[in-house]
Amino acid sequence: MSENIYLPRMATIQSMRPETIDVTTFRVTIDGSDGTGKFEYKSGQFAEVSVLGVGEAPISITSSPTRPEAIEFSIRRVGELTNALHELEPLDKIGIRGPFGNFFPLEEMEGQNLLIIGGGIGLAPLRSVILNVFDNRAKYGKIDIIYGARSPQDLVFTSEYKEWQAVDNTRLHLTVDRGDEEWKGNVGLVPTFLREINPSPENTISITCGPPIMIKFVIEALNELGFSSEHIITTLERRMKCGVGKCGRCNIGSKYVCLDGPVFTLKQLEEMPSD
Ligand SMILES: Cc1cc2nc3c(=O)[nH]c(=O)nc-3n(C[C@H](O)[C@H](O)[C@H](O)COP(=O)(O)OP(=O)(O)OC[C@H]3O[C@@H](n4cnc5c(N)ncnc54)[C@H](O)[C@@H]3O)c2cc1C
Ligand code: FES
């Protein structure tokens, strides 16, 4: 009998790390396995995460497949399902379907410099890339990470920044829209900060994820800096339901974002119908 694609696998929450007032990182293991079990995924993919009796939602996998002990999701509470997830505790059960969607082409990016640009909770799928390339450090050139949030309190993964900054040939550039008395870093929007940092497009791939408005202006800035459409990789935010190309909720023209995306090069986006 074929496997039911709508049936989630049960998983156990091992820990919940608060990132901000409304974002928590859930570390989970698939039941009946040593950790991720048969849940083999690539950086950039997502899963449908569910709470029994409440529902499910697409959530990016923020851990790296190079660290198979557990799977991590960083989730902002915005509505019914995400609120229910935040009410859970370690050792509670959740459902997981997936992994779904395509992924960042890390193998094709080997030998290149990486410019990783994130905004808000959009750093979640990028963290999977960051940890993955750190675990394969010799395969990549220089790594620049530009990350921005509304305020210092909205930055996610702050407990890891020291570790990230200590990695060879890696720079983390932080910015916030509004600082406070303690904030010593940059104040300003991500696209403006990107222009100030002025990275060279030579032998460099940029990948970006964040609010659609940030992505729009980041792409504009990258174009001005001379990055080609093939070297700008981004993610598309779309409402989703099934996650497996059946319900038609997420399509743009002939493309299903849940199957063909959420990762696209700017060149691919330029070839899609605008809506
Ligand atoms: C591929 C993909 C990856 C995602 N990764 C993450 C992630 O890593 N972390 C995270 O916190 N969220 C992520 N999201 C968004 C997440 O799926 C929604 O926040 C979630 O579905 C909300 O469910 P809910 O029942 O809590 O809220 P609902 O009660 O359904 O909605 C609450 C509010 O959120 C809005 N909303 C719901 N779904 C979306 C959506 N897909 N895009 C924009 N607004 C939406 C609704 O319009 C409403 O205003 C991702 C979405 C997609 C498509
Ligand atoms: S979410 Fe159902 S087709 Fe993409």
Short mmCIF file of C-alpha atoms and ligand atoms in Angstrom, two decimals:
data_model
loop_
_atom_site.label_atom_id
_atom_site.label_comp_id
_atom_site.label_asym_id
_atom_site.label_seq_id
_atom_site.Cartn_x
_atom_site.Cartn_y
_atom_site.Cartn_z
CA MET A 1 0.00 0.00 0.00
CA SER A 2 1.37 3.47 -0.81
CA GLU A 3 2.22 5.86 2.02
CA ASN A 4 -0.42 8.47 2.96
CA ILE A 5 1.19 11.83 2.10
CA TYR A 6 -1.14 13.68 4.49
CA LEU A 7 -0.23 11.57 7.51
CA PRO A 8 2.29 13.32 9.77
CA ARG A 9 5.10 11.57 11.60
CA MET A 10 5.01 12.11 15.33
CA ALA A 11 7.91 13.96 16.90
CA THR A 12 8.89 14.96 20.43
CA ILE A 13 9.87 18.48 21.45
CA GLN A 14 13.27 18.21 23.15
CA SER A 15 13.70 21.89 23.97
CA MET A 16 12.18 25.31 23.31
CA ARG A 17 14.56 28.27 23.17
CA PRO A 18 12.98 31.72 23.26
CA GLU A 19 14.57 33.94 20.60
CA THR A 20 12.39 37.05 20.98
CA ILE A 21 9.13 37.89 22.72
CA ASP A 22 7.17 36.02 20.00
CA VAL A 23 9.70 33.67 18.33
CA THR A 24 10.80 30.32 19.77
CA THR A 25 13.20 27.73 18.39
CA PHE A 26 11.77 24.22 18.78
CA ARG A 27 14.28 21.36 18.78
CA VAL A 28 12.51 18.07 17.97
CA THR A 29 13.32 14.44 17.32
CA ILE A 30 11.28 12.06 15.19
CA ASP A 31 9.72 9.36 17.37
CA GLY A 32 11.18 5.88 17.04
CA SER A 33 14.54 7.14 15.76
CA ASP A 34 17.82 8.48 17.13
CA GLY A 35 16.98 11.97 16.01
CA THR A 36 16.01 12.91 12.49
CA GLY A 37 15.49 9.23 11.56
CA LYS A 38 14.50 8.98 7.91
CA PHE A 39 13.79 12.70 7.78
CA GLU A 40 16.50 13.54 5.26
CA TYR A 41 16.37 17.16 4.17
CA LYS A 42 18.41 19.90 2.54
CA SER A 43 18.93 23.52 3.58
CA GLY A 44 16.01 25.63 2.33
CA GLN A 45 13.31 22.95 2.60
CA PHE A 46 10.28 23.26 4.86
CA ALA A 47 7.95 20.94 6.74
CA GLU A 48 4.26 21.02 7.61
CA VAL A 49 4.26 21.20 11.41
CA SER A 50 1.05 20.25 13.22
CA VAL A 51 -0.58 20.23 16.63
CA LEU A 52 -3.19 17.50 17.02
CA GLY A 53 -6.73 18.91 16.82
CA VAL A 54 -5.53 22.39 15.82
CA GLY A 55 -4.01 22.24 12.36
CA GLU A 56 -0.73 22.53 10.50
CA ALA A 57 1.47 25.20 8.92
CA PRO A 58 4.48 25.31 6.61
CA ILE A 59 7.64 26.11 8.59
CA SER A 60 11.23 26.32 7.31
CA ILE A 61 13.75 23.89 8.72
CA THR A 62 16.34 26.02 10.48
CA SER A 63 18.74 23.26 11.52
CA SER A 64 21.39 21.87 9.17
CA PRO A 65 21.39 18.34 7.73
CA THR A 66 25.06 18.24 8.74
CA ARG A 67 23.84 18.02 12.37
CA PRO A 68 21.40 15.08 12.29
CA GLU A 69 20.78 14.74 16.04
CA ALA A 70 17.57 16.80 15.86
CA ILE A 71 15.47 19.05 13.62
CA GLU A 72 14.90 22.69 14.54
CA PHE A 73 12.15 25.17 13.64
CA SER A 74 12.04 28.84 14.65
CA ILE A 75 8.43 29.90 14.83
CA ARG A 76 6.75 33.28 15.30
CA ARG A 77 3.38 33.21 17.03
CA VAL A 78 0.91 34.93 14.71
CA GLY A 79 -2.29 32.87 14.80
CA GLU A 80 -4.08 29.69 15.76
CA LEU A 81 -1.47 27.02 15.04
CA THR A 82 1.62 29.00 15.98
CA ASN A 83 -0.04 30.09 19.26
CA ALA A 84 -0.88 26.45 20.04
CA LEU A 85 2.76 25.47 19.37
CA HIS A 86 3.96 28.12 21.81
CA GLU A 87 1.66 26.71 24.51
CA LEU A 88 3.45 23.33 24.33
CA GLU A 89 6.30 22.18 26.56
CA PRO A 90 9.37 19.97 26.14
CA LEU A 91 8.42 16.28 25.73
CA ASP A 92 5.06 17.23 24.17
CA LYS A 93 4.28 15.72 20.76
CA ILE A 94 3.89 17.48 17.42
CA GLY A 95 3.29 16.16 13.89
CA ILE A 96 5.69 16.65 11.00
CA ARG A 97 5.12 16.10 7.26
CA GLY A 98 7.93 16.61 4.84
CA PRO A 99 10.52 17.66 4.02
CA PHE A 100 8.94 19.62 1.16
CA GLY A 101 10.03 22.04 -1.53
CA ASN A 102 13.36 22.63 -3.18
CA PHE A 103 16.53 23.86 -1.52
CA PHE A 104 19.46 26.26 -1.80
CA PRO A 105 21.93 24.90 -4.39
CA LEU A 106 24.84 24.60 -1.96
CA GLU A 107 26.80 22.21 -4.18
CA GLU A 108 26.66 24.64 -7.11
CA MET A 109 27.78 27.41 -4.76
CA GLU A 110 31.02 25.63 -3.80
CA GLY A 111 34.16 27.66 -4.54
CA GLN A 112 32.22 30.96 -4.44
CA ASN A 113 31.93 33.76 -1.91
CA LEU A 114 28.54 33.85 -0.19
CA LEU A 115 26.52 36.94 0.63
CA ILE A 116 23.67 35.89 2.92
CA ILE A 117 21.03 38.57 3.55
CA GLY A 118 18.20 38.06 6.03
CA GLY A 119 15.43 40.06 7.63
CA GLY A 120 13.43 39.16 10.75
CA ILE A 121 12.30 35.54 10.96
CA GLY A 122 13.59 35.16 7.37
CA LEU A 123 16.93 34.25 8.95
CA ALA A 124 15.39 30.84 9.83
CA PRO A 125 16.03 29.00 6.51
CA LEU A 126 19.27 30.96 6.06
CA ARG A 127 20.56 29.66 9.42
CA SER A 128 20.34 26.17 7.94
CA VAL A 129 22.63 27.36 5.12
CA ILE A 130 24.94 29.18 7.55
CA LEU A 131 25.46 26.11 9.77
CA ASN A 132 25.77 23.86 6.70
CA VAL A 133 28.52 25.97 5.08
CA PHE A 134 30.28 26.36 8.45
CA ASP A 135 30.39 22.54 8.67
CA ASN A 136 31.87 22.49 5.14
CA ARG A 137 33.93 25.66 5.55
CA ALA A 138 36.78 24.75 3.19
CA LYS A 139 34.39 24.44 0.23
CA TYR A 140 33.38 28.13 0.19
CA GLY A 141 35.15 31.49 -0.08
CA LYS A 142 34.41 34.55 2.01
CA ILE A 143 31.08 34.58 3.87
CA ASP A 144 29.26 37.83 4.61
CA ILE A 145 26.01 37.67 6.57
CA ILE A 146 23.86 40.80 6.62
CA TYR A 147 20.97 40.56 9.03
CA GLY A 148 18.40 43.10 10.14
CA ALA A 149 15.35 43.28 12.37
CA ARG A 150 12.95 45.98 13.55
CA SER A 151 14.69 46.44 16.92
CA PRO A 152 17.55 44.82 18.89
CA GLN A 153 14.90 42.76 20.74
CA ASP A 154 13.64 41.33 17.42
CA LEU A 155 17.00 39.82 16.35
CA VAL A 156 16.89 36.00 16.35
CA PHE A 157 19.71 33.50 17.10
CA THR A 158 21.60 36.16 19.12
CA SER A 159 23.12 33.44 21.36
CA GLU A 160 25.00 32.10 18.31
CA TYR A 161 26.50 35.30 16.88
CA LYS A 162 29.82 35.03 18.76
CA GLU A 163 30.33 31.54 17.40
CA TRP A 164 29.42 32.65 13.86
CA GLN A 165 31.83 35.61 14.02
CA ALA A 166 34.66 33.30 15.11
CA VAL A 167 34.40 31.18 11.95
CA ASP A 168 37.23 31.70 9.43
CA ASN A 169 36.81 34.43 6.85
CA THR A 170 33.25 35.19 8.00
CA ARG A 171 31.68 38.54 8.84
CA LEU A 172 28.31 39.17 10.47
CA HIS A 173 26.84 42.64 9.80
CA LEU A 174 23.87 43.50 12.02
CA THR A 175 21.41 46.33 11.64
CA VAL A 176 18.12 47.36 13.25
CA ASP A 177 15.43 49.75 12.03
CA ARG A 178 15.30 51.45 15.44
CA GLY A 179 18.12 51.20 18.03
CA ASP A 180 17.96 51.77 21.77
CA GLU A 181 20.37 53.10 24.39
CA GLU A 182 22.35 49.88 24.53
CA TRP A 183 22.52 49.20 20.78
CA LYS A 184 26.03 49.95 19.43
CA GLY A 185 25.53 48.49 15.96
CA ASN A 186 24.17 49.95 12.74
CA VAL A 187 20.75 51.58 12.56
CA GLY A 188 19.02 51.50 9.18
CA LEU A 189 17.14 49.29 6.75
CA VAL A 190 18.81 46.20 5.29
CA PRO A 191 18.90 47.42 1.64
CA THR A 192 20.56 50.73 2.70
CA PHE A 193 23.07 48.85 4.87
CA LEU A 194 23.80 46.50 1.97
CA ARG A 195 24.65 49.48 -0.26
CA GLU A 196 26.96 50.87 2.46
CA ILE A 197 28.77 47.53 2.84
CA ASN A 198 29.10 47.55 -0.95
CA PRO A 199 30.05 43.87 -1.52
CA SER A 200 31.73 42.92 -4.78
CA PRO A 201 29.63 40.71 -7.09
CA GLU A 202 32.77 38.99 -8.34
CA ASN A 203 32.61 35.23 -7.79
CA THR A 204 29.81 35.83 -5.27
CA ILE A 205 26.34 34.29 -4.90
CA SER A 206 23.80 36.17 -2.84
CA ILE A 207 20.93 34.46 -1.08
CA THR A 208 18.21 36.38 0.65
CA CYS A 209 15.10 35.69 2.72
CA GLY A 210 12.86 38.03 4.65
CA PRO A 211 9.71 40.10 4.35
CA PRO A 212 8.65 40.56 0.68
CA ILE A 213 9.19 44.34 0.87
CA MET A 214 12.78 43.83 2.11
CA ILE A 215 13.48 41.27 -0.62
CA LYS A 216 12.18 43.69 -3.29
CA PHE A 217 14.58 46.46 -2.23
CA VAL A 218 17.48 44.08 -1.54
CA ILE A 219 17.15 42.79 -5.12
CA GLU A 220 17.14 46.38 -6.39
CA ALA A 221 20.33 47.09 -4.42
CA LEU A 222 22.00 43.86 -5.60
CA ASN A 223 21.19 44.77 -9.20
CA GLU A 224 22.80 48.18 -8.69
CA LEU A 225 25.87 46.53 -7.17
CA GLY A 226 26.21 44.44 -10.34
CA PHE A 227 24.92 41.03 -9.23
CA SER A 228 23.42 39.09 -12.16
CA SER A 229 19.94 37.51 -12.00
CA GLU A 230 21.51 34.03 -11.92
CA HIS A 231 23.54 34.96 -8.84
CA ILE A 232 20.63 36.32 -6.80
CA ILE A 233 18.78 33.51 -5.01
CA THR A 234 15.68 34.24 -2.96
CA THR A 235 12.60 32.62 -1.46
CA LEU A 236 8.94 33.24 -2.28
CA GLU A 237 6.39 33.63 0.49
CA ARG A 238 3.07 32.06 -0.44
CA ARG A 239 -0.01 30.74 1.37
CA MET A 240 0.14 26.95 1.37
CA LYS A 241 -2.08 24.10 2.43
CA CYS A 242 -1.07 20.64 1.22
CA GLY A 243 2.66 21.30 0.63
CA VAL A 244 2.75 18.59 -2.04
CA GLY A 245 1.37 20.16 -5.23
CA LYS A 246 -2.22 18.90 -4.87
CA CYS A 247 -4.44 21.73 -3.60
CA GLY A 248 -3.42 24.52 -6.01
CA ARG A 249 -3.18 27.08 -3.20
CA CYS A 250 0.35 28.22 -3.93
CA ASN A 251 0.72 28.29 -7.69
CA ILE A 252 2.09 31.11 -9.83
CA GLY A 253 1.32 30.30 -13.46
CA SER A 254 2.45 26.72 -13.97
CA LYS A 255 4.76 26.71 -10.92
CA TYR A 256 3.81 25.42 -7.50
CA VAL A 257 5.81 27.26 -4.84
CA CYS A 258 5.54 24.21 -2.53
CA LEU A 259 7.13 21.92 -5.15
CA ASP A 260 9.19 24.12 -7.51
CA GLY A 261 10.12 26.56 -4.69
CA PRO A 262 10.27 28.20 -2.26
CA VAL A 263 13.84 28.84 -3.49
CA PHE A 264 14.20 30.60 -6.87
CA THR A 265 16.89 32.53 -8.68
CA LEU A 266 15.92 36.04 -9.72
CA LYS A 267 16.24 34.80 -13.31
CA GLN A 268 13.54 32.18 -12.67
CA LEU A 269 11.29 34.80 -11.03
CA GLU A 270 11.71 37.13 -14.00
CA GLU A 271 10.41 34.35 -16.25
CA MET A 272 7.23 33.86 -14.16
CA PRO A 273 3.94 35.71 -14.73
CA SER A 274 3.76 38.77 -12.43
CA ASP A 275 0.93 38.84 -9.87
C1 LIG B 1 7.52 27.88 2.85
C2 LIG B 1 7.15 28.62 4.12
C3 LIG B 1 8.04 28.64 5.17
C4 LIG B 1 7.70 29.30 6.37
N1 LIG B 1 8.62 29.29 7.39
C5 LIG B 1 8.29 29.88 8.56
C6 LIG B 1 9.22 29.85 9.65
O1 LIG B 1 10.32 29.30 9.56
N2 LIG B 1 8.84 30.42 10.81
C7 LIG B 1 7.61 31.06 10.95
O2 LIG B 1 7.33 31.57 12.05
N3 LIG B 1 6.74 31.13 9.93
C8 LIG B 1 7.05 30.55 8.74
N4 LIG B 1 6.14 30.60 7.70
C9 LIG B 1 4.85 31.29 7.89
C10 LIG B 1 3.90 30.36 8.63
O3 LIG B 1 3.55 29.27 7.81
C11 LIG B 1 2.61 31.13 9.02
O4 LIG B 1 2.93 32.13 9.95
C12 LIG B 1 1.62 30.15 9.65
O5 LIG B 1 1.02 29.40 8.63
C13 LIG B 1 0.56 30.85 10.44
O6 LIG B 1 -0.34 29.86 10.93
P1 LIG B 1 -1.32 30.18 12.14
O7 LIG B 1 -2.39 29.14 12.15
O8 LIG B 1 -0.56 30.38 13.41
O9 LIG B 1 -1.89 31.58 11.75
P2 LIG B 1 -3.28 31.92 11.04
O10 LIG B 1 -4.30 31.98 12.12
O11 LIG B 1 -3.51 31.01 9.87
O12 LIG B 1 -2.90 33.35 10.47
C14 LIG B 1 -2.41 34.39 11.33
C15 LIG B 1 -1.88 35.53 10.48
O13 LIG B 1 -0.75 35.09 9.69
C16 LIG B 1 -1.02 35.30 8.29
N5 LIG B 1 -0.41 34.19 7.53
C17 LIG B 1 -0.75 32.88 7.59
N6 LIG B 1 0.01 32.16 6.75
C18 LIG B 1 0.86 33.01 6.13
C19 LIG B 1 1.89 32.89 5.14
N7 LIG B 1 2.24 31.72 4.57
N8 LIG B 1 2.54 34.00 4.76
C20 LIG B 1 2.22 35.20 5.30
N9 LIG B 1 1.26 35.39 6.23
C21 LIG B 1 0.60 34.32 6.63
C22 LIG B 1 -2.54 35.36 8.20
O14 LIG B 1 -2.99 36.14 7.12
C23 LIG B 1 -2.91 36.05 9.49
O15 LIG B 1 -2.75 37.44 9.42
C24 LIG B 1 6.45 29.97 6.49
C25 LIG B 1 5.55 29.96 5.41
C26 LIG B 1 5.90 29.30 4.24
C27 LIG B 1 4.93 29.29 3.09
S1 FES B 2 0.36 24.08 -1.12
FE1 FES B 2 -1.06 22.77 -2.15
S2 FES B 2 -0.34 22.90 -4.21
FE2 FES B 2 1.18 23.99 -3.10
#
